[in-house]
XYZ file of C-alpha atoms in Angstrom:
674
model
C -17.973 61.878 141.277
C -15.557 64.031 139.352
C -11.860 63.096 139.549
C -10.946 66.546 140.857
C -13.516 66.373 143.640
C -12.380 62.864 144.615
C -8.718 63.947 144.752
C -9.664 66.968 146.855
C -11.537 64.784 149.351
C -8.594 62.396 149.569
C -6.211 65.271 150.297
C -8.600 66.591 152.926
C -8.791 63.132 154.527
C -5.000 62.842 154.442
C -4.607 66.221 156.157
C -7.238 65.294 158.720
C -5.642 61.949 159.595
C -1.946 62.711 159.140
C -1.721 66.483 159.648
C -2.014 66.530 163.421
C 0.369 63.571 163.686
C 3.133 65.446 161.861
C 2.483 68.582 163.941
C 2.625 66.622 167.204
C 5.873 64.886 166.194
C 7.501 68.218 165.286
C 6.296 69.820 168.535
C 7.751 67.076 170.708
C 11.024 67.100 168.741
C 11.390 70.845 169.342
C 10.503 70.473 173.027
C 13.205 67.827 173.459
C 15.790 69.980 171.654
C 16.822 72.063 174.732
C 17.543 68.838 176.625
C 19.840 67.615 173.836
C 21.481 71.047 173.612
C 22.147 71.158 177.363
C 23.731 67.693 177.250
C 25.916 68.779 174.312
C 27.075 71.951 176.105
C 27.978 69.985 179.223
C 29.896 67.296 177.307
C 31.648 69.760 174.980
C 33.229 71.552 177.958
C 34.377 68.305 179.565
C 36.958 68.924 182.285
C 37.106 65.955 184.692
C 40.043 67.412 186.637
C 38.017 70.496 187.624
C 34.436 69.212 187.935
C 32.991 72.144 189.890
C 34.263 74.737 187.440
C 33.170 72.524 184.546
C 29.568 72.212 185.789
C 29.246 75.881 186.763
C 30.590 77.141 183.448
C 28.288 74.784 181.546
C 25.184 75.985 183.363
C 26.221 79.612 182.925
C 26.553 79.093 179.173
C 23.005 77.759 178.889
C 21.554 81.238 179.495
C 23.724 83.087 176.998
C 22.231 84.684 173.904
C 24.173 82.597 171.374
C 22.927 79.342 172.941
C 19.320 80.552 172.707
C 19.891 81.610 169.090
C 21.360 78.183 168.277
C 18.295 76.487 169.796
C 15.997 78.613 167.620
C 18.062 77.835 164.523
C 18.069 74.135 165.401
C 14.278 74.266 165.716
C 14.093 75.424 162.098
C 16.410 72.566 161.116
C 14.190 70.056 162.944
C 11.150 71.463 161.160
C 12.772 71.046 157.733
C 13.958 67.509 158.535
C 10.477 66.563 159.791
C 8.861 67.893 156.614
C 11.168 65.708 154.532
C 10.390 62.740 156.797
C 6.683 63.221 156.126
C 7.066 63.812 152.383
C 9.341 60.819 151.774
C 7.525 58.398 154.101
C 6.101 55.211 152.613
C 4.237 52.206 153.961
C 5.593 49.997 151.141
C 9.407 49.872 151.001
C 11.175 50.457 147.713
C 13.565 47.538 147.229
C 16.092 47.836 144.367
C 16.688 44.424 142.824
C 20.081 45.266 141.286
C 23.000 47.576 141.909
C 22.166 49.730 138.920
C 18.656 50.202 140.314
C 20.174 51.379 143.605
C 22.413 53.829 141.756
C 19.357 55.065 139.867
C 17.617 55.740 143.181
C 20.631 57.647 144.507
C 20.844 59.953 141.490
C 17.077 60.430 141.243
C 16.212 64.164 141.354
C 14.096 63.777 144.489
C 16.895 61.971 146.293
C 19.429 64.563 145.106
C 17.257 67.322 146.602
C 16.941 65.286 149.802
C 20.722 64.879 150.028
C 21.522 68.533 149.262
C 19.013 69.835 151.813
C 20.293 67.491 154.517
C 23.896 68.476 153.748
C 22.963 72.141 154.215
C 21.053 71.343 157.406
C 24.045 69.353 158.647
C 26.299 72.336 158.037
C 23.937 74.545 160.085
C 23.973 72.030 162.945
C 27.779 71.914 162.795
C 27.943 75.716 162.893
C 25.742 75.727 165.995
C 27.935 73.032 167.551
C 31.096 75.033 166.795
C 29.615 78.187 168.303
C 28.466 76.377 171.445
C 31.818 74.586 171.811
C 33.674 77.939 171.804
C 37.445 78.028 171.993
C 39.334 77.433 168.779
C 36.203 76.171 166.980
C 34.016 79.265 167.393
C 34.943 81.586 164.475
C 35.880 81.058 160.833
C 38.259 84.043 160.666
C 40.753 84.679 163.460
C 43.540 87.256 163.826
C 47.052 85.988 163.298
C 50.610 87.295 162.852
C 52.783 85.967 160.017
C 55.938 84.252 161.217
C 58.216 86.268 158.930
C 56.856 89.626 160.104
C 58.325 91.798 162.810
C 56.857 92.142 166.258
C 55.309 95.510 165.492
C 53.771 94.360 162.233
C 50.007 94.703 161.807
C 48.095 91.480 162.526
C 46.332 89.715 159.652
C 43.066 87.791 159.426
C 43.634 84.078 158.898
C 41.378 81.147 158.149
C 40.451 79.045 161.165
C 40.753 75.560 159.731
C 39.161 73.991 162.814
C 35.922 75.866 162.182
C 36.054 74.938 158.491
C 36.640 71.303 159.475
C 33.498 71.411 161.612
C 31.365 72.894 158.817
C 32.539 70.384 156.222
C 32.087 67.534 158.726
C 28.475 68.620 159.294
C 27.777 68.706 155.556
C 29.392 65.278 155.149
C 27.356 63.807 158.011
C 24.134 65.297 156.627
C 24.787 63.767 153.222
C 25.771 60.422 154.772
C 22.559 60.441 156.797
C 20.540 61.068 153.628
C 22.362 58.272 151.815
C 21.732 55.771 154.609
C 18.145 57.018 154.801
C 17.724 55.783 151.226
C 19.791 52.600 151.362
C 18.293 51.336 154.641
C 14.707 52.253 153.637
C 14.361 54.517 156.659
C 11.329 56.146 155.028
C 9.464 52.852 155.538
C 6.805 53.046 158.246
C 6.558 49.678 160.054
C 3.313 49.248 161.962
C 3.718 47.707 165.424
C 2.396 44.198 165.953
C 1.534 44.887 169.607
C -0.271 48.155 170.262
C 1.424 50.256 172.944
C 1.273 53.797 174.234
C 3.429 56.295 172.367
C 5.468 57.067 175.469
C 6.315 53.400 176.022
C 7.373 52.962 172.398
C 9.626 56.027 172.584
C 11.139 55.032 175.918
C 11.890 51.541 174.640
C 13.677 52.891 171.545
C 15.582 55.711 173.274
C 18.602 53.664 174.527
C 18.922 52.053 171.109
C 18.736 55.482 169.473
C 21.565 56.863 171.619
C 23.755 53.819 171.050
C 23.118 53.846 167.307
C 23.917 57.566 167.060
C 27.204 57.203 168.960
C 28.423 54.300 166.839
C 27.279 55.816 163.548
C 28.913 59.158 164.368
C 32.179 57.320 164.959
C 32.030 55.841 161.454
C 31.034 59.177 159.946
C 34.013 60.959 161.539
C 36.372 58.211 160.410
C 35.137 58.436 156.829
C 35.274 62.227 156.848
C 38.838 62.280 158.171
C 39.901 60.004 155.323
C 38.068 62.218 152.829
C 39.526 65.402 154.275
C 43.036 63.952 154.161
C 42.819 63.514 150.386
C 40.533 66.408 149.363
C 40.630 68.883 152.262
C 43.108 71.151 150.506
C 40.547 72.076 147.835
C 37.859 73.741 150.024
C 40.531 75.296 152.259
C 42.227 77.092 149.371
C 38.892 78.042 147.795
C 37.513 79.567 151.020
C 40.746 81.419 151.799
C 40.933 82.801 148.268
C 37.272 83.790 148.084
C 37.189 85.488 151.499
C 40.729 86.893 151.203
C 41.915 85.055 154.298
C 45.480 84.043 155.018
C 46.598 80.616 156.151
C 48.507 80.532 159.412
C 51.719 78.692 158.641
C 52.563 78.297 162.331
C 49.750 75.761 162.767
C 49.756 72.250 161.423
C 47.309 71.890 158.503
C 44.488 69.459 159.211
C 44.800 67.644 155.886
C 47.919 65.878 157.158
C 48.394 62.950 159.506
C 49.814 65.245 162.183
C 46.827 67.562 162.003
C 44.239 64.755 162.026
C 45.865 63.007 165.014
C 44.331 65.578 167.326
C 42.337 63.939 170.100
C 40.441 67.126 170.939
C 39.445 67.667 167.293
C 38.312 64.058 166.911
C 36.312 64.151 170.159
C 34.489 67.380 169.355
C 33.764 66.271 165.774
C 32.375 62.990 167.093
C 30.286 64.832 169.694
C 28.943 67.131 166.950
C 27.911 64.068 164.936
C 26.210 62.512 167.964
C 24.307 65.766 168.576
C 23.195 65.915 164.929
C 22.124 62.270 164.739
C 20.286 62.224 168.072
C 18.201 65.283 167.189
C 17.404 64.000 163.690
C 16.735 60.433 164.760
C 14.465 61.714 167.535
C 12.368 63.629 164.997
C 12.331 60.571 162.720
C 11.361 58.189 165.530
C 8.583 60.435 166.829
C 7.128 60.769 163.344
C 7.111 56.981 162.918
C 5.405 56.517 166.272
C 2.704 59.091 165.550
C 2.165 58.095 161.894
C 1.586 54.416 162.727
C -0.790 55.092 165.607
C -4.205 53.486 165.162
C -7.086 55.514 163.758
C -10.734 54.552 164.231
C -12.828 54.823 161.079
C -16.607 54.664 161.628
C -18.283 51.637 160.075
C -21.567 53.486 159.569
C -21.817 57.272 159.094
C -23.564 59.332 161.729
C -24.134 62.148 159.261
C -24.293 62.173 155.469
C -21.097 64.240 155.276
C -19.122 61.422 156.935
C -19.835 58.847 154.246
C -16.419 59.251 152.604
C -14.702 58.680 155.958
C -16.379 55.342 156.706
C -14.340 52.159 156.756
C -16.158 50.334 153.894
C -15.963 53.437 151.674
C -12.257 53.977 152.292
C -11.409 50.317 151.691
C -13.213 50.262 148.339
C -11.868 53.607 147.146
C -8.330 54.479 146.100
C -7.028 56.571 149.026
C -3.347 57.269 149.789
C -1.599 54.087 150.832
C -1.057 55.182 154.403
C -4.820 55.789 154.783
C -5.560 52.341 153.368
C -3.048 50.747 155.724
C -4.611 52.526 158.688
C -8.062 51.380 157.547
C -6.946 47.747 157.271
C -5.253 48.006 160.656
C -8.511 49.329 162.107
C -10.384 46.447 160.449
C -8.020 43.941 162.051
C -8.453 45.505 165.485
C -12.247 45.813 165.354
C -12.581 42.209 164.176
C -10.779 41.045 167.328
C -11.657 43.456 170.126
C -14.882 45.315 169.293
C -18.141 43.305 169.346
C -20.198 46.489 168.926
C -18.427 47.469 165.721
C -18.616 43.878 164.468
C -22.394 44.093 164.777
C -22.275 47.163 162.544
C -20.360 45.133 159.957
C -22.960 42.331 160.045
C -25.951 44.715 160.056
C -28.416 45.216 157.182
C -29.200 48.505 155.501
C -32.492 50.237 156.208
C -34.567 50.291 154.121
C -33.769 47.427 151.779
C -32.140 44.938 154.133
C -28.853 44.561 152.211
C -25.505 43.752 153.896
C -23.651 46.649 152.263
C -20.997 46.935 154.994
C -20.059 43.248 154.943
C -20.190 43.086 151.144
C -17.836 46.064 150.756
C -15.358 44.880 153.387
C -15.264 41.259 152.255
C -15.019 42.249 148.589
C -11.972 44.426 149.192
C -10.256 41.798 151.356
C -10.861 39.089 148.758
C -9.644 41.409 145.990
C -6.398 42.011 147.871
C -5.822 38.300 148.457
C -6.701 37.416 144.855
C -4.305 40.069 143.546
C -1.541 38.589 145.673
C -2.381 35.121 144.348
C -2.132 36.331 140.749
C 1.148 38.093 141.467
C 2.677 34.962 142.973
C 1.480 32.839 140.063
C 3.097 35.290 137.640
C 6.324 35.170 139.619
C 6.313 31.369 139.676
C 5.708 31.224 135.932
C 8.629 33.596 135.423
C 10.824 31.382 137.578
C 9.656 28.300 135.665
C 10.600 30.009 132.409
C 14.166 30.022 133.764
C 14.679 33.738 133.267
C 14.082 33.835 129.534
C 13.029 37.026 127.807
C 9.373 37.829 127.350
C 7.843 37.166 123.943
C 6.921 40.441 122.191
C 3.246 41.228 122.649
C 1.046 41.076 119.609
C 3.033 38.341 117.837
C 2.207 34.686 117.317
C 5.112 32.672 115.935
C 4.203 29.886 113.520
C 6.228 27.640 111.196
C 6.083 28.080 107.448
C 3.242 25.867 106.251
C 0.910 25.642 103.344
C -2.385 27.532 103.565
C -4.261 24.297 103.865
C -2.190 23.200 106.775
C -2.680 26.538 108.466
C -6.423 26.336 108.044
C -6.482 22.811 109.421
C -4.170 23.337 112.319
C -5.524 26.783 113.370
C -2.972 28.850 115.191
C 0.101 26.868 116.257
C 3.384 27.832 117.806
C 6.966 27.272 116.791
C 9.726 27.242 119.359
C 12.616 29.582 118.728
C 15.180 26.977 119.691
C 15.136 23.225 119.683
C 16.142 22.975 123.324
C 13.243 25.042 124.641
C 11.983 24.320 128.158
C 8.184 24.084 128.393
C 6.288 26.086 130.995
C 5.826 24.359 134.318
C 2.253 23.194 134.622
C 0.061 24.402 137.447
C -1.454 21.897 139.786
C -5.058 20.927 139.233
C -5.997 22.313 142.631
C -4.913 25.852 141.760
C -6.629 25.656 138.366
C -9.936 24.475 139.789
C -9.688 27.002 142.593
C -9.156 29.890 140.229
C -12.154 28.764 138.171
C -14.327 28.696 141.273
C -13.243 32.259 142.106
C -14.918 33.589 138.970
C -18.142 34.389 140.754
C -16.535 35.398 144.036
C -16.184 39.022 145.082
C -12.406 38.686 145.104
C -12.049 37.436 141.534
C -10.018 39.708 139.318
C -10.379 38.087 135.957
C -9.162 40.111 133.030
C -7.026 42.411 135.170
C -3.452 43.218 134.125
C -2.229 40.972 136.956
C -4.428 38.079 135.922
C -2.721 34.953 134.692
C -3.255 34.088 131.000
C -4.020 30.530 132.038
C -6.803 31.807 134.271
C -8.206 34.005 131.529
C -8.252 31.048 129.199
C -10.191 29.012 131.763
C -12.685 31.808 132.152
C -13.243 32.079 128.452
C -11.313 35.312 128.105
C -8.826 34.964 125.269
C -6.160 37.589 124.785
C -4.987 37.736 121.190
C -1.735 39.267 122.418
C -1.081 36.476 124.860
C 1.055 33.471 123.942
C -1.675 31.303 125.510
C -4.082 32.161 122.660
C -4.557 29.254 120.349
C -3.886 25.580 120.810
C -3.099 25.071 124.470
C -2.325 21.380 123.885
C 0.778 22.104 121.847
C 3.928 20.783 123.533
C 5.796 23.880 122.365
C 3.622 26.347 124.231
C 5.697 28.552 126.476
C 4.712 31.646 128.382
C 7.366 34.324 128.289
C 7.379 35.859 131.733
C 9.475 38.672 133.125
C 12.819 37.813 134.600
C 12.894 37.127 138.314
C 16.693 37.381 138.297
C 19.375 37.317 135.663
C 22.697 35.665 135.308
C 25.500 35.707 132.821
C 24.511 32.250 131.593
C 20.904 33.270 130.954
C 21.924 36.337 129.019
C 24.376 34.278 126.990
C 21.648 31.772 126.117
C 19.422 34.632 124.990
C 22.082 35.932 122.670
C 22.108 36.027 118.894
C 20.360 32.644 118.514
C 17.022 34.370 118.046
C 15.507 33.196 114.814
C 13.085 35.329 112.821
C 9.716 33.938 111.882
C 6.867 35.530 109.945
C 3.943 36.850 111.935
C 0.364 35.715 111.775
C -2.228 38.333 110.799
C -5.917 37.510 111.129
C -8.044 37.574 107.967
C -11.793 37.558 107.547
C -12.399 34.016 106.339
C -10.290 32.404 109.029
C -7.286 32.459 106.658
C -3.986 33.858 107.949
C -1.483 35.694 105.812
C 2.189 35.697 106.744
C 3.715 39.166 106.528
C 7.390 39.401 107.466
C 8.515 42.529 109.285
C 12.179 42.766 108.416
C 12.893 46.050 110.216
C 11.444 44.800 113.478
C 13.310 41.481 113.172
C 16.575 43.263 112.404
C 16.194 45.561 115.403
C 15.341 42.628 117.639
C 18.395 40.685 116.466
C 20.598 43.707 117.097
C 19.150 44.031 120.585
C 19.925 40.389 121.340
C 23.462 40.800 119.988
C 24.031 43.796 122.255
C 22.725 41.811 125.233
C 25.086 38.956 124.389
C 28.023 41.338 124.079
C 27.262 43.032 127.392
C 26.634 39.743 129.195
C 30.254 38.780 128.613
C 31.496 41.847 130.491
C 31.967 41.114 134.184
C 31.660 44.740 135.262
C 28.374 45.157 133.386
C 26.948 42.012 134.953
C 28.070 43.193 138.393
C 25.796 46.220 138.136
C 22.898 44.770 136.126
C 22.508 41.292 137.635
C 19.481 40.986 139.899
C 19.788 39.684 143.416
C 17.351 36.786 144.024
C 16.625 37.684 147.650
C 15.889 41.322 146.794
C 13.540 40.238 143.995
C 11.643 37.981 146.394
C 11.404 40.746 149.001
C 10.016 43.104 146.357
C 7.185 40.661 145.592
C 6.063 40.700 149.236
C 6.864 44.363 149.940
C 3.188 45.241 150.581
C 2.272 41.986 152.315
C 1.416 43.802 155.541
C -1.982 44.863 154.235
C -2.639 41.301 153.045
C -1.811 40.036 156.535
C -4.307 42.481 158.024
C -6.911 41.495 155.429
C -6.369 37.836 156.361
C -6.659 38.461 160.081
C -9.621 40.816 159.800
C -11.537 38.550 157.442
C -10.868 35.364 159.419
C -11.789 36.961 162.759
C -15.021 38.313 161.289
C -15.899 34.909 159.828
C -15.141 33.188 163.134
C -17.192 35.752 165.073
C -20.101 35.401 162.649
C -20.718 31.863 163.937
C -22.318 33.345 167.060
C -22.855 37.034 166.227
C -24.182 37.047 162.649
C -27.939 37.172 163.238
C -28.884 37.529 159.562
C -26.430 35.038 158.009
C -24.744 37.591 155.772
C -21.356 35.855 156.030
C -22.709 32.488 154.829
C -23.274 33.861 151.323
C -19.564 34.564 150.829
C -18.091 31.738 152.938
C -17.379 29.455 149.916
C -15.552 32.271 148.110
C -13.561 33.082 151.255
C -12.474 29.477 151.750
C -11.587 29.069 148.072
C -9.503 32.239 148.141
C -7.633 31.304 151.325
C -6.935 27.726 150.260
C -5.805 28.776 146.798
C -3.492 31.384 148.257
C -2.088 28.846 150.682
C -1.139 26.443 147.922
C 0.435 29.217 145.865
C 2.423 30.396 148.893
C 3.562 26.835 149.600
C 4.718 26.519 146.000
C 6.586 29.795 146.318
C 8.691 28.475 149.200
C 9.681 25.496 147.060
C 11.232 27.689 144.368
C 15.025 27.835 144.048
C 16.832 30.641 145.906
C 13.885 30.920 148.328
C 14.744 30.376 151.963
C 12.242 28.427 154.037
C 13.380 29.914 157.352
C 13.306 33.600 158.273
C 16.665 35.269 158.913
C 17.552 36.479 162.361
C 16.553 40.097 162.857
C 19.120 41.938 164.954
C 18.010 44.568 167.427
C 18.762 47.664 165.356
C 17.223 51.108 165.298
C 16.460 50.765 161.580
C 13.539 48.415 161.017
C 14.067 45.496 158.612
C 10.816 43.625 159.255
C 9.831 43.985 155.582
C 12.461 41.351 154.776
C 10.457 38.725 156.696
C 6.942 39.679 155.588
C 6.571 36.534 153.475
C 7.109 34.347 156.534
C 4.610 36.386 158.525
C 2.130 36.032 155.658
C 2.551 32.254 155.572
C 2.002 32.007 159.332
C -1.020 34.356 159.252
C -2.582 32.424 156.395
C -2.325 29.099 158.198
C -3.563 30.678 161.429
C -6.553 32.209 159.623
C -7.582 28.835 158.191
C -7.222 27.133 161.558
C -9.235 29.927 163.176
C -12.164 29.334 160.807
C -12.053 25.537 160.904
C -11.757 25.458 164.702
C -14.947 27.512 165.081
C -17.102 25.980 162.342
C -15.841 22.406 162.712
C -17.816 19.787 160.807
C -20.241 22.449 159.517
C -17.681 23.232 156.817
C -18.505 19.927 155.132
C -21.742 21.539 153.944
C -19.900 24.405 152.227
C -19.658 24.032 148.456
C -15.960 23.847 147.610
C -13.937 21.730 145.221
C -12.821 18.198 146.022
C -9.203 19.242 146.498
C -10.250 21.967 148.883
C -12.413 19.539 150.834
C -9.362 17.360 151.350
C -7.327 20.321 152.502
C -10.085 21.467 154.865
C -10.247 17.996 156.329
C -6.553 18.199 157.115
C -7.150 21.461 158.964
C -10.100 19.942 160.829
C -7.886 17.068 161.934
C -4.980 19.448 162.770
C -2.693 17.664 160.351
C -1.769 20.613 158.163
């Protein structure tokens, strides 16, 4: 298949699956807009001392032409906001590990466009709110009479600072919304654990949405009043000069304490913010509900044209992430609640009699779990290296020796400092498990995420890897990427870097040492700059990595691994009674090896420093933060998956060919001692 044709089919599949969801979310947001507008009109004309007149005037205003025009304009705003919600949505949250990374996200061109557009949309919403509020907020230019003029002097046109205050407040709230949208990862689409109807999900979140909007609008107005107090004079003078408008000196300016201590101004600005946030959060919530709704992918195609839309094909291809998440969610659901579709997974192809469906599904699930295992091993090796810098690729450091000694010793390693800390050794269980995964469908040997130790076990030697050569040397150390940094680590990696000649391979097995002075000089200068910067507190404040954020970034996509675990374990458990052809038995050893290896690696992860063993309390907030606890959900799902398999198969697992360490671990699960 050509790359262009494959990309076109993926876009067509994305439009087919996600297009109607976006359209439905926008339609419902627009349909709910008149309700929000009516509530705003009623509350903006609040008059508790004359309730009958208040209610009658409010209902009379709902049929006026300017209210209808504002609803149409607000519909366009909702459409633009919904488009940005769809374009910026992600199923894997982006977690900045340092403050400088967060600043880089804020000033990224895409985020700048997002902020500017939302500021403009906020100004439009504020203009609509000012028009619907009427009174002193309705127009930007109002007639006025200068105080020094006579009674018969011609009236002048003055700037209405209340209207300007509303417009600037709307732009400020739109930008603040965009900023919080980025910082709180509001583009993240959390999939519900319990499947519910869309109406029930919306009704459950509606009180929280209203409460969140009211409180957040209060903070926005407070922050804007403080900003307007210091910088409000600048836009006021610029607008009055550009539009040739006078400033009414008889009124108190709003950039003073007297002007800002206006209860009516504060109330209407707060109500404008509530109106803006409720309409935008409603569009955002409806899009999340529709986008995370389940989608049924056929296991076997009815027609030849539907082959690319089948579950095994989608799982083994490279579709957009949201399509892959929906496919794994569908796999998890069919493995639990659909015996008919499970039979399609266990079926054999005709003609030929091959279990293509099971092979494709199990291979992708094992690949996902193996990739996670390799990633965690890499992270643990980086933590064991104590945050030291990575050794430059393509270099092998050796001491100065005679040619005879080099030929006898082979390739050896020289530590850069005498107080070097050797790499933490992996347990024998993980090593033997990774060797046994070589022939499994989930093995990923030789991949960029594969551990050098694993590649060495498999017979794959990377000349650029520091594991190449004598692995028995006590000075061997793998230079992994930093998990987090500190001022002490950067100080230790300062100008103590010693230069050694490099080893270049020759044809007779003889190595010639060729110093590269320019490269060594540049590297020393780089280390000196790092040492200089590490002594600056302000620099370290922005560049130091937060341990918790780094750990969350490792497990940011763990939701699809959880679904792969649940789907695979449920299918294996169901195969005990439903697999008529025994297709699952061929991959059962690989599945058990993968799950047990991952469990040990996950257990070792929770023993690392700075890693909490208990999940934090998740407060009931409108913004979802479940991605912060995905590692705990993964640990629980992994243990549950192993218990699910062992509870069904029981003593039959003793006949499965696994390593001795894994047999001991399986026995603990069989005895419910794990």
